[in-house]
Tab-separated table of C-alpha atoms in Angstrom:
chain	number	residue	atom	x	y	z
A	28	MET	CA	-17.457	-104.149	78.086
A	29	SER	CA	-16.773	-100.939	76.175
A	30	MET	CA	-17.028	-97.797	78.274
A	31	SER	CA	-17.482	-95.431	75.320
A	32	ASN	CA	-20.869	-94.198	76.574
A	33	GLN	CA	-19.639	-93.149	79.999
A	34	ALA	CA	-19.240	-89.484	80.824
A	35	GLY	CA	-15.716	-88.144	80.708
A	36	PRO	CA	-13.369	-85.957	78.707
A	37	ARG	CA	-13.009	-86.530	74.972
A	38	GLU	CA	-10.183	-85.185	72.853
A	39	THR	CA	-10.870	-81.783	71.292
A	40	ASP	CA	-8.677	-79.496	69.203
A	41	ALA	CA	-6.783	-76.936	71.244
A	42	ARG	CA	-6.542	-73.303	70.232
A	43	THR	CA	-2.883	-72.877	69.390
A	44	ALA	CA	-0.919	-70.784	66.921
A	45	ASN	CA	2.116	-70.902	64.671
A	46	GLY	CA	5.162	-70.590	66.910
A	47	TYR	CA	7.292	-68.680	64.398
A	48	LEU	CA	4.838	-65.784	64.356
A	49	ALA	CA	4.837	-65.808	68.153
A	50	VAL	CA	8.664	-65.648	68.163
A	51	LEU	CA	8.660	-62.584	65.914
A	52	LEU	CA	5.971	-60.855	67.943
A	53	GLY	CA	7.571	-61.725	71.279
A	54	LEU	CA	11.025	-60.533	70.211
A	55	ALA	CA	9.538	-57.361	68.766
A	56	MET	CA	7.699	-56.613	72.001
A	57	ALA	CA	10.729	-57.381	74.159
A	58	GLY	CA	13.041	-55.272	71.998
A	59	GLY	CA	10.490	-52.481	71.770
A	60	GLY	CA	10.019	-52.488	75.514
A	61	VAL	CA	13.788	-52.155	76.126
A	62	ALA	CA	14.068	-49.360	73.587
A	63	MET	CA	11.083	-47.539	75.069
A	64	ALA	CA	12.457	-47.767	78.600
A	65	LEU	CA	15.893	-46.519	77.541
A	66	ALA	CA	14.434	-43.646	75.562
A	67	ALA	CA	12.077	-42.563	78.351
A	68	ARG	CA	14.748	-42.539	81.066
A	69	GLY	CA	12.226	-42.797	83.828
A	70	GLY	CA	8.624	-41.861	84.342
A	71	PHE	CA	5.580	-43.402	82.695
A	72	GLY	CA	7.470	-44.269	79.514
A	73	ALA	CA	9.909	-46.422	81.452
A	74	VAL	CA	7.071	-48.228	83.214
A	75	LEU	CA	5.291	-48.802	79.900
A	76	GLY	CA	8.516	-50.065	78.364
A	77	GLY	CA	9.053	-52.455	81.251
A	78	LEU	CA	5.531	-53.814	80.950
A	79	THR	CA	6.003	-54.316	77.213
A	80	LEU	CA	9.259	-56.179	77.853
A	81	VAL	CA	7.561	-58.438	80.413
A	82	ALA	CA	4.679	-59.110	78.017
A	83	GLY	CA	7.133	-60.080	75.281
A	84	VAL	CA	8.984	-62.481	77.576
A	85	LEU	CA	5.690	-64.029	78.719
A	86	LEU	CA	4.629	-64.416	75.114
A	87	LEU	CA	7.829	-66.325	74.335
A	88	GLY	CA	7.115	-68.547	77.333
A	89	GLY	CA	4.203	-70.084	75.461
A	90	LEU	CA	6.426	-71.659	72.800
A	91	TYR	CA	7.038	-75.393	72.463
A	92	MET	CA	8.442	-77.699	69.789
A	93	GLN	CA	6.396	-80.717	68.738
A	94	GLN	CA	7.628	-83.741	66.799
A	95	PRO	CA	5.564	-85.837	64.350
A	96	ASN	CA	3.201	-88.268	66.121
A	97	GLU	CA	3.288	-86.239	69.318
A	98	ALA	CA	0.543	-84.308	71.047
A	99	ARG	CA	0.269	-81.695	73.770
A	100	LEU	CA	-2.595	-81.812	76.242
A	101	LEU	CA	-3.338	-78.286	77.397
A	102	THR	CA	-4.889	-77.573	80.773
A	103	LEU	CA	-5.642	-74.231	82.351
A	104	PHE	CA	-5.989	-74.179	86.145
A	105	GLY	CA	-6.937	-77.855	86.138
A	106	ARG	CA	-9.405	-77.702	83.243
A	107	TYR	CA	-8.751	-79.547	79.989
A	108	ARG	CA	-8.609	-77.031	77.135
A	109	GLY	CA	-7.831	-79.317	74.191
A	110	THR	CA	-5.062	-81.260	72.470
A	111	ASP	CA	-2.610	-79.941	69.885
A	112	ARG	CA	-1.474	-82.529	67.306
A	113	HIS	CA	0.285	-80.103	64.934
A	114	GLU	CA	4.015	-80.592	64.467
A	115	GLY	CA	6.717	-77.941	64.457
A	116	LEU	CA	7.150	-74.817	66.568
A	117	ARG	CA	3.839	-74.044	68.260
A	118	TRP	CA	2.462	-71.477	70.669
A	119	ALA	CA	-0.265	-71.627	73.291
A	120	ASN	CA	-1.309	-69.531	76.258
A	121	PRO	CA	1.762	-69.372	78.561
A	122	LEU	CA	-0.460	-69.972	81.586
A	123	MET	CA	-1.531	-73.364	80.256
A	124	ALA	CA	0.179	-76.557	81.384
A	125	LYS	CA	1.349	-78.532	78.361
A	126	ARG	CA	1.714	-82.285	78.783
A	127	LYS	CA	3.556	-84.127	76.015
A	128	LEU	CA	2.141	-87.449	74.870
A	129	SER	CA	3.454	-89.863	72.249
A	130	LEU	CA	0.994	-91.021	69.576
A	131	ARG	CA	3.422	-93.539	68.083
A	132	ALA	CA	2.642	-97.252	67.826
A	133	ARG	CA	3.914	-99.247	70.802
A	134	ASN	CA	4.620	-102.941	71.331
A	135	LEU	CA	3.594	-104.968	74.344
A	136	ASN	CA	5.029	-108.448	74.804
A	137	ALA	CA	2.780	-110.057	77.372
A	138	PRO	CA	4.408	-112.518	79.782
A	139	THR	CA	3.727	-116.226	79.367
A	140	LEU	CA	0.616	-117.028	81.380
A	141	LYS	CA	-0.584	-120.380	82.706
A	142	VAL	CA	-4.326	-120.634	82.105
A	143	ASN	CA	-6.913	-123.411	81.999
A	144	ASP	CA	-8.435	-123.896	78.564
A	145	LYS	CA	-12.096	-124.704	77.890
A	146	ARG	CA	-11.546	-128.301	78.996
A	147	GLY	CA	-9.812	-127.226	82.175
A	148	ASN	CA	-6.374	-128.327	80.985
A	149	PRO	CA	-3.511	-126.007	81.986
A	150	VAL	CA	-1.878	-124.332	78.996
A	151	GLU	CA	0.799	-121.700	78.550
A	152	ILE	CA	-0.045	-118.765	76.327
A	153	SER	CA	1.442	-115.396	75.469
A	154	ALA	CA	0.790	-112.674	72.911
A	155	ALA	CA	2.306	-109.557	71.381
A	156	VAL	CA	0.080	-106.499	71.059
A	157	VAL	CA	0.656	-103.395	68.928
A	158	TRP	CA	-1.303	-100.392	70.167
A	159	ARG	CA	-1.398	-96.629	70.119
A	160	VAL	CA	-3.185	-93.758	71.846
A	161	GLU	CA	-6.236	-92.705	69.845
A	162	ASP	CA	-7.924	-90.298	72.282
A	163	SER	CA	-5.329	-88.402	74.310
A	164	ALA	CA	-7.839	-86.961	76.773
A	165	ARG	CA	-9.213	-90.362	77.744
A	166	ALA	CA	-5.702	-91.832	77.999
A	167	VAL	CA	-4.596	-89.177	80.484
A	168	PHE	CA	-7.760	-88.347	82.424
A	169	GLU	CA	-9.809	-91.566	82.455
A	170	VAL	CA	-7.165	-93.936	83.869
A	171	ASP	CA	-4.325	-93.388	86.312
A	172	ASP	CA	-1.527	-94.806	84.123
A	173	PHE	CA	-2.627	-95.819	80.628
A	174	GLU	CA	0.545	-97.828	79.871
A	175	ARG	CA	0.128	-99.939	83.010
A	176	TYR	CA	-3.586	-100.185	82.265
A	177	VAL	CA	-2.840	-101.607	78.804
A	178	GLY	CA	-0.498	-104.203	80.292
A	179	ILE	CA	-2.967	-105.372	82.949
A	180	GLN	CA	-5.923	-105.471	80.569
A	181	SER	CA	-3.879	-107.372	77.973
A	182	GLU	CA	-3.119	-110.121	80.480
A	183	ALA	CA	-6.793	-110.258	81.496
A	184	ALA	CA	-7.863	-110.499	77.853
A	185	ILE	CA	-5.413	-113.323	77.126
A	186	ARG	CA	-6.595	-115.273	80.171
A	187	HIS	CA	-10.242	-114.854	79.159
A	188	LEU	CA	-9.458	-115.835	75.573
A	189	ALA	CA	-7.706	-119.063	76.557
A	190	ALA	CA	-10.641	-120.117	78.717
A	191	GLN	CA	-13.040	-119.774	75.777
A	192	PHE	CA	-11.357	-122.346	73.539
A	193	ALA	CA	-10.029	-125.875	73.897
A	194	TYR	CA	-6.343	-126.318	73.178
A	195	ASP	CA	-6.894	-128.850	70.403
A	196	GLU	CA	-9.609	-130.914	68.764
A	197	GLY	CA	-11.394	-133.822	70.399
A	198	GLU	CA	-14.557	-135.862	70.429
A	199	ASP	CA	-16.077	-133.636	73.100
A	200	LEU	CA	-16.125	-130.613	70.740
A	201	GLN	CA	-18.651	-129.691	68.093
A	202	PRO	CA	-17.623	-130.377	64.471
A	203	GLY	CA	-15.588	-127.438	63.164
A	204	GLU	CA	-15.338	-125.791	66.587
A	205	THR	CA	-12.425	-123.350	66.841
A	206	THR	CA	-9.455	-124.420	68.963
A	207	LEU	CA	-6.422	-122.509	70.177
A	208	ARG	CA	-4.055	-124.713	68.240
A	209	ALA	CA	-5.832	-125.024	64.893
A	210	GLY	CA	-7.925	-121.853	64.679
A	211	ALA	CA	-5.153	-119.254	64.699
A	212	ASP	CA	-6.981	-116.638	62.618
A	213	GLU	CA	-10.249	-116.896	64.550
A	214	VAL	CA	-8.443	-116.855	67.892
A	215	VAL	CA	-6.425	-113.760	66.956
A	216	GLU	CA	-9.549	-111.928	65.794
A	217	ALA	CA	-11.276	-112.808	69.055
A	218	LEU	CA	-8.244	-111.507	70.949
A	219	LYS	CA	-8.305	-108.221	69.025
A	220	ARG	CA	-11.995	-107.697	69.798
A	221	GLU	CA	-11.426	-108.480	73.462
A	222	LEU	CA	-8.472	-106.106	73.673
A	223	GLN	CA	-10.281	-103.269	71.905
A	224	ALA	CA	-13.264	-103.579	74.219
A	225	ARG	CA	-10.969	-103.379	77.239
A	226	PHE	CA	-8.774	-100.568	75.867
A	227	ALA	CA	-11.663	-98.296	74.831
A	228	GLU	CA	-11.978	-96.701	78.270
A	229	ALA	CA	-8.353	-95.537	78.081
A	230	GLY	CA	-8.663	-94.083	74.572
A	231	VAL	CA	-6.302	-96.737	73.158
A	232	THR	CA	-6.758	-98.620	69.874
A	233	VAL	CA	-5.378	-102.031	68.927
A	234	LEU	CA	-3.355	-102.086	65.709
A	235	ASP	CA	-2.376	-105.757	65.739
A	236	ALA	CA	-2.122	-108.787	67.996
A	237	LYS	CA	-0.417	-112.156	67.618
A	238	ILE	CA	-0.175	-115.301	69.731
A	239	THR	CA	3.551	-115.718	70.356
A	240	HIS	CA	3.550	-118.819	72.576
A	241	LEU	CA	1.067	-121.661	72.975
A	242	ALA	CA	1.701	-125.028	74.625
A	243	TYR	CA	0.389	-127.392	77.235
A	244	ALA	CA	1.753	-126.675	80.697
A	245	PRO	CA	4.864	-128.801	81.486
A	246	GLU	CA	3.062	-130.927	84.064
A	247	ILE	CA	0.688	-132.402	81.459
A	248	ALA	CA	2.657	-131.906	78.236
A	249	GLN	CA	4.083	-135.462	78.151
A	250	VAL	CA	0.719	-137.028	78.975
A	251	MET	CA	-1.052	-135.119	76.214
A	252	LEU	CA	1.712	-135.906	73.725
A	253	ARG	CA	1.388	-139.655	74.397
A	254	ARG	CA	-2.369	-139.382	74.067
A	255	GLN	CA	-2.051	-137.638	70.694
A	256	GLN	CA	0.428	-140.256	69.475
A	257	ALA	CA	-1.887	-143.053	70.572
A	258	GLU	CA	-4.746	-141.521	68.610
């Protein structure tokens, strides 16, 4: 269910510059403009000095500070113009809107869900997912709220996963068939694939996933326990 072939914005490098050079140039222009206006004492020189001062101030308006594992999405009059991933003091066109976005790894602890397994028995299951934004343009422009999107799609993936496997072994299963209870590694890998397929549209990548809770639902837990003990 990957949407990677659909049309839409993809992250590109933005045209930005070293902010320290912009500071020097902006201060020089602002100071030069003031000096020019004072020296001219009216007339064209004063106007030119004022324009130089304004240009220097506008130039300084394009500065922003960026931390490690942060990005700035730059848009100009509604058009995406690229993403800056460089850290430190940066400069970009002052007319551009600059949206800050964290690229750090994030944790999602999914709520405990009640789902029917492959046999139709109700089970409780939950998982923890570690994810991060891989493509900033898709995360911002392809979905309305990528954090909420990740949460909803994680729950959908967990529900779908639980329905694919039986909770535990039994005579009705094929020999060696993976179960939720015994096939932890295979189940986790299946969960990761499911999550990545669902997250692709939002430009998000899965770093890790773990099943954090797995049990029969309370209404059948005692019945299944007695059945296991009898076997």
